[in-house]
Every structure is written in structure tokens, then in C-alpha cells.
Amino acid sequence: MISTTPPGDPFQHRDALSKAVGAERFSTDFSPPGCLWAGARRAGVPHARIKAVHTEEARAVDGVTAVLTGADVPGSNLQGIVHKDQPVLATDTVRHAGDAVALAVAESREALAEALALIRVDLEPLPGVFDPELALAPDAPLVHAGREGGNLLARGLVHKGDARKAMNSCDVVVEGEFETPMQEHVFLEPPSGAARMTAKGGLEMVASTQAPFRDRFEIAHALDLNPMSIRVRAPYLGGAFGGKDGATVQCLLALAALKSDGQWVKMCWSREETFLAGYKRHAARMRVRLGASRRGELQALDCSMYFDSGPYAHLAVEIMALGLEHAGGPYRIPHTRMEGFCVYTNNPVGGAFRGFGVVQASFAIERSMDALAARLGLDPAELRLKNALRTGELNCAGVAMQSPSGAVECLEAMMAHPVWADRSNWKAKAPPFKRRGVGIAASLNAMGYGRGLPDAAAAKLELTREGNFKIFNSVPDMGQGNAPAFVQLAATALNQEASRFEVVQPDTRLCLPAGSSSASRTTYTFGNALLKACEAMREKLKARAALALLADEPSRLRLAPGMVVDDATGRSVPLAMLGAMLQRDDRICVDQCVMPVVENPPDTGKEFRLGFPHRFFAHGACVCAVEADELTGQVALLECVTAVECGKVLSAQGVERQVQGAAAQGAGFALMENLSTEAGHILTGDLSTYLIPTALDLPGLEWVSVDGDEPTGPHGLKGMGEVGIHGPAPAVAQALEDAVGLAIRRVPVEPEDVLRAMRGENA
Amino acid sequence: MSTDITVTFTLNEARVSIETSPGRRVLDLLRGDLGLTAAKEGCGSGECGACSILVDGVAKLSCLMLVAQLEGREVVTAEGLGTVEHPHPIQQAFAQHGAVQCGYCTPGMTIASAELLARTSSPDRAQVREAISGNLCRCTGYVKIVDAVMAAAGAARGEDS
Ligand code: FES
Ligand code: FES
């Protein structure tokens, strides 16, 4: 029997304590004695031809052991998770200001800094492109010269029925253009790692990474190494949120190690370097037409979405696919046409970020729903509820919601919540010079990779000689709490105390392969694999204990804390005895899980070989209450309540923590975060100019649990890392429209916009 | 290059005398030379609070302090607050109340909280928010951190959490 866990979660406690006292070693804390330091020289200009890189002066600095350029890179020099188009060190062209053009290695950070400052790069500036639509103009400068298709990285179309025809027969049609900016992850631990060549010619690496198993292939491809000679370890990450899904330090570090004669080399990006060179949530522009009947039944959606990929593909195509798949929100729309373009520009590189394309799409569809509600004179919550997808119905991509849909329940929970239900009262009590408003939004978020690649994980479980258990975790814990969740699953399955379990963090040599820590997939895939391994372990322990207990029917034995018991005789064998008795091979159980995919995929979205469509979705709804200051235009978020349905809730604290973290990032996205650029240069490139919420900027972030049940999930759970991020931006926008009549089409909302609206000028 | 000086101070209750260049950052001294990695570098420019330490009982950003400023002072890092075996009540409360996700901001948060509780034994939630507002956390949305500090304060006053 699984129960929800109150404060004092025993499964979570140990890891948390070691982090709280500062004993846990993150990748940044890994400093082998005498290690060298590596660092990259960044281009600093968004588009240029590289004429020469002068390294002589840097090489002459005392303590500098190597200064490398693109010419020193063995192998393809190209990285990229799906599309390999990003050089490790740029050789002939700079395509964004964060491109690395040289790599220095030195005995101290001081010598490294001096060397990096002395590397001179002769650049011939090239005209750049900084807007995804302008980049599609026939005469736009090319980001990748000579590339077939020009700056259009990919176009995708997902459709169902005949949206354009259906639109014509709608009673009402609303349309709008929406924009969302680049968002920076601001994981607190900057990208970092350490690497060395081993005596046997292998490469060993410790890195802050979401995908250690994939990193081996990335590094191997870029540097022409044997992937199986590469060992990657991922200790606990100091946050990631998608920003460490893909190579940050990995290939650069591997290159530095190749030239460092067996010595450890360490690399830690500064915060500014992280802003400059790290991946961002894609900026998007979306045009939406949404049509409905007079009674508010949605009939047709026609939209186009432009994603600014920056100069490299990274995950842009897959992110666009998810954006298109979610463009219709959690609603039933018979006719849809979603067209997407992801486009190369000379802006910073777009990448994965919690909500992976869905954050953008969700803002556009939710704002369109608000416009429709206003046009029809309907309550925005009622309009959503009327159209909410139910189990078995087709989503906007034409996929049946096979997995139970909690869209209706989430909305109903929010509509019943006092912040929504008593809003008129609350608004009427606004203090002087303040205006109040309340908004509601709904969302869904696919979990897992979707079709086109196996969404797999293999788990290994060992009974130690002492009679305890080791879980060999394959999917990094970036703070979402996998490790304690896995202990909870295993401890419950084996009827043991949590203290008997140790979780070995991902290590490609010790753990078995799994996909990345991303897409809200880890507890589902690794959790399922682990439960199967636990099942095997239980049967094995009973069978081996039967030998000691002379029990001819192992099935009558049962596991009790620390032992196997034969109730028929009252005798038992301690696990420690079994551990001492069994050979290592026999103490290990292994199993795997491959996530099921959509059985009859609709005949659309053919461009997307990977990651379309998805079968499982988590659902959410959110209510936000805001207060706008009439004098300053400042907006205070006073309430933010989120309902989430993510299957069965195993650990209430675990879900609540994820929802609160996601809501906080959504609130930042709504009201303050804007990675702004000018001609490819980042204007908000540090934490004093790019602001994220502090403890004074956020309200209580309440969570309302909506219990679901996913029959294929471990104990009925789905994934929930992402869905909580979608609500705040559209809910805050609706709340502001309610408060000051501002029709918000882009985030973050600026106080100037609010002031203008209150003066009667609409944005 | 400045010539080395000897700096003497108390670190987590032990006397430390170290010969070093006076212009180095305290954060590098702690993490590098002394191997105390609880204080983290999140920004290096005084914005995130991950590098917080207590200096004579006051929370300071060790990325903005120079080694020479430690002379004669009493320094406490998160390691000095407590250990896994003997955690400080604040550290215990952080772990128990779900205030730790990735944990990278946590040592700095516990330092800021410890300073607050040394000043005020019965803070309200607004005071806690104020006290930790110089420490960024990207994972938690702060709610459980505030819960943890309130619980630690309650426990220190002998109330059940
Ligand atoms: S590292 Fe010192 S404040 Fe961020
Ligand atoms: S727990 Fe990750 S930054 Fe606070």
C-alpha cells in the first residue's frame, strides 16, 4: 500500500540532509589535487568570418599548458543531440556571440584568465539575422552559408480535419499574434565538470549533465573517440531544467583532457559565460485564429508558430514538434492546422527548458481562449470547462487521450477554489491606488520522448554483502528528487526500511543505459524498470532463503524488514546472511522499461521523425490573483494556485515541490524574465540585469492535488516535472486584463504597459 | 602581484593561520585551499547568495570578500553549522520540510536563516522572506524554505513542528 508522505518524508530526508549541511559533492566541487583548469575564449560577436586565431602570446603565459583552436580538434568537431551542426571550436565562421573559438588549459585559474585574455581573434564581421521571420526573407544573410533550405531549419505541419474551411463557418473567430521571449534557466550551479585520459587510453569525466549515457556518443562523434572508452559520471546536479540537456562543458573538457597527458582538467563556466553560451528557451512568435460556435464550442484552430533556433539546431525541431502538438491546449477542437517554422538566426542558441515548446504554445492558446470568452460574453473558466478534453477524445493532433485525462477535474478544482470563486469580493476590496484581477488557465504537457526513439531505461539493483540494497540509478537527479523517489518505490516493493537503500548516481560504467533526465519521464521509465528489478529480487531472495529455511515452497515465504520470513515455521533468514551467502552475480537483479507509444498515430506531422506524437499527458490548471499599482504600474502576484493531475500521487511532498518550483519559473516568465538581445548581443547577461523571482516576489504557490491513475505507470503515476510551469503566464495575463483592461499578447508584462493600459491606451 | 600575508581567523571554531595573497576571494580560499565546498559559487558577483558565510555572526557573500578582511574574525560556513550526524536544527528542518531540491542554494540559505534566527527567535513569514531575499533559489519557489525556517524557529522555542 502506497501512502502519501507527510513532512518529514523519510525517503527524501537523507539526500536532503547531506545537501543541507554542505557535504554533498556537486560536479563543481570535484577538484582532484593538482588539476588543471580549462576555459573557452568566446567570439563576442554574433556573425563573422574567422580570419585567424593568434595563440602565441597566450601560450607563453607561465603555467599555461595548452591553447587549442578548431584545427586541433580530431573528429568531426560537431556536436548536437539530433542534428550535428554546432562546432566544438568554431573554425571558419562565428554564428553567435557565445561561440567558442579557442580553448586554453592552465595550471591555475589566474593563468587561465590571463591566457584567455591574450588570445587574439581576427574577425571579419558579417551581417547577421536576428528575427526568425526576417531570416526567411530571400535576401537574408545566411547563418550556414550554402545550406540547402537557407535559414529555414525545419517546417512542420500537424493537422486534423479542415481548419480553414471550418473557420469560415464559425460564428465567431478571434485572432491574435503572441510573443514569448528567450528565457534563461538560471540553474544555480553553472555548467561544470572535470575529465582526464586514463592510463588505458580511456576518457573519464564527471559532469553536471542530464544525459551521461548520451554524452559518450556526443563526445565520441565530435572528437573521433570510441564511445565505449568514455566513462561519464553525473553526481547530483545543482539544477538544470533542460539547460544541461546537451553538451555544455562535455566536448570542450574532453578535448582539453586529450591534450593534458592524463592530468585531470576542470572547467566551470562563469555566470556570464553561461548566459552567453548556454541554451535558452526559444523565443517564439505565434499567430492564432480560433473559431467557435455561438455557444462557445470550439470548432477550428489555425495557427503558425515561429521558433528562433539561434545558429544551431540543438533540439529546436523536437521542441517545435511539441509546440505544435500542444497548440490546441487541453481542448477538443475538431479542425486544426498547426504550422511551425524553426529558423536559424545569429541569436543565442535555443534549447530545452522545462515545458519544451509547450510554454510558448500554451500562452498563445490560453490568451486566445480569453479573447474568445470575452467575445462571447462567457466566463473564461466555463468556456474552458465546456471544451476540456475527456478521456478517449482526440487532442488537436488527432491522438486519442488513451491515458486518463484530468483536464476537467483540474479546472473544476480551480473553479471551486476560493481565489477563483470569491474573486468579485476580493477585487472589490482593492486598497487605494491598486487594481485587482484574477485569471485562470488550463494546460497539458506530454511526458516522455514520444514516437521515433525508444524511451527506455534499465535498472540494476544489488543486494550488498551486508544485506542492504544499492540502486544503480541511470537518470540524473537535477533536483527533482528521482533518487528519493526510487528509494520509495524500491523500499515499498521489497518491504524494507528506506535506510537500507543507497542510490548510486549515474555512472556509465556502473549503471545501465537510460535516456536523459528530461521530458518528465524519469520516474515513469526508470521507476517501472526498477519495480521489475525489485520483483525479480523479491522472488530471488525468497528462492535463496528457501534453501536456508528448508522451505519447499518459496512462494509461502515473505520479505520483512531485514529478513525473509517463513510464517509456516516461524523461522527467518536475515538479508545479511543471504548477502554473505550469495555470489555477486546472484546478488544483482536487472530489468528494463520501454515506454509504450501511441498505437495508431494520426497521418500528420510526418516531418517529425522523432518525438511526435505522445501518448501520455499530465494536466494542470492555475488561478492567479494580481494587484496592479496605479501609480507605478508594478504588478504583484498575490495568489498562485495550481491543480495538477499527474496520475497517482506517491509522494505529496514530491509533487508539491515540483509544482511550486515550476510555478515560480512560470511566474518569473510572466512578470520579470526577459533575456533581451540587440543584434545578437545579450543585454541582460548577468543576474543583476536578468531578474528571477526572489522570496519577496512570490506568493504562497499553493498546490491542489487531483488524483489520477495511469495504469501503465509505476503504481499509477505519470510524470509531473513540467506541467506546473504553464499556468502562471496566461493566468497572470488574464488577471491583468481583468484588473486594468490590458490585452496582453507578450510576456513578461512590463509596468509601462500596465500604466499605459490604466491611462486608457492599449498596448 | 601582491606579496603574501598571513591571515589568522577562526573557522568553524578552529584557529586558522594561512599565508596567502591578500587580494584573493574568500570563496576561493574556502573552496580551494581549505577544501570547504559548502559555500557555492553561483554568480561570483554578489547576486545569488550561494556563497554565503557567517562572519562574526553576520551573513556575508564570500565571493565579494577578500582574504585580508578575515583577519581576527570568526567565520562559520555551512559545514560549521552542522554535519549529517549532528545537523543544526535549521539544516534538519530544511531536510525535513522539503526545502531542498537540487540543494545548490541550500548551504547559503541555511546561513542566511541562521543569522535571522540568531537575531529573532520568533520571525513571521514576511521576516523570513526578507531575510532570504538575497539568496536565489531556482528550484523551490521558496515556500518550503520559509516553512523550514518557521519550523526551525518554532523548534528552537520548544514548540512542536
Ligand atoms: S556567488 Fe557570491 S553571491 Fe553569487
Ligand atoms: S534547491 Fe536548487 S537552487 Fe535552491
CSV table of N, CA and C in Angstrom, one decimal, chain A residues 29 51 111 184 186 278 338 362 391 410 434 442 475 551 633 730:
chain,number,residue,atom,x,y,z
A,29,ASP,N,32.3,20.9,-7.2
A,29,ASP,CA,33.0,20.6,-6.0
A,29,ASP,C,34.1,19.6,-6.2
A,51,LYS,N,39.3,35.0,-39.5
A,51,LYS,CA,40.5,35.0,-40.4
A,51,LYS,C,41.7,34.3,-39.7
A,111,ALA,N,46.2,31.9,-14.3
A,111,ALA,CA,47.0,31.8,-15.6
A,111,ALA,C,46.0,31.6,-16.7
A,184,GLU,N,16.1,32.3,-19.6
A,184,GLU,CA,17.3,31.7,-19.1
A,184,GLU,C,17.0,30.8,-18.0
A,186,VAL,N,18.9,29.8,-15.4
A,186,VAL,CA,19.4,30.2,-14.1
A,186,VAL,C,19.4,29.0,-13.1
A,278,GLY,N,25.1,29.4,-23.0
A,278,GLY,CA,24.2,28.3,-22.7
A,278,GLY,C,22.9,28.4,-23.6
A,338,MET,N,-1.8,23.4,-37.5
A,338,MET,CA,-0.7,24.0,-36.8
A,338,MET,C,0.5,23.9,-37.7
A,362,SER,N,1.2,27.2,-25.1
A,362,SER,CA,0.2,27.3,-24.1
A,362,SER,C,-0.2,28.8,-23.9
A,391,THR,N,-11.2,11.8,-21.4
A,391,THR,CA,-10.5,10.5,-21.7
A,391,THR,C,-11.2,9.9,-23.0
A,410,CYS,N,-9.1,19.1,-13.1
A,410,CYS,CA,-8.2,20.2,-12.7
A,410,CYS,C,-8.9,21.6,-12.8
A,434,LYS,N,-4.8,50.7,-6.0
A,434,LYS,CA,-4.5,49.4,-6.5
A,434,LYS,C,-5.7,48.9,-7.3
A,442,ALA,N,-5.6,26.7,-18.2
A,442,ALA,CA,-5.5,25.3,-18.2
A,442,ALA,C,-4.4,24.8,-19.1
A,475,VAL,N,19.4,7.8,-14.3
A,475,VAL,CA,18.9,9.1,-14.8
A,475,VAL,C,19.2,10.2,-13.7
A,551,ALA,N,12.5,-24.6,3.1
A,551,ALA,CA,11.1,-24.5,2.7
A,551,ALA,C,10.9,-25.0,1.3
A,633,GLY,N,2.6,51.1,-11.9
A,633,GLY,CA,2.4,50.1,-12.9
A,633,GLY,C,3.0,48.7,-12.5
A,730,PRO,N,-0.3,32.8,-18.8
A,730,PRO,CA,-1.6,33.1,-19.2
A,730,PRO,C,-2.6,33.6,-18.1
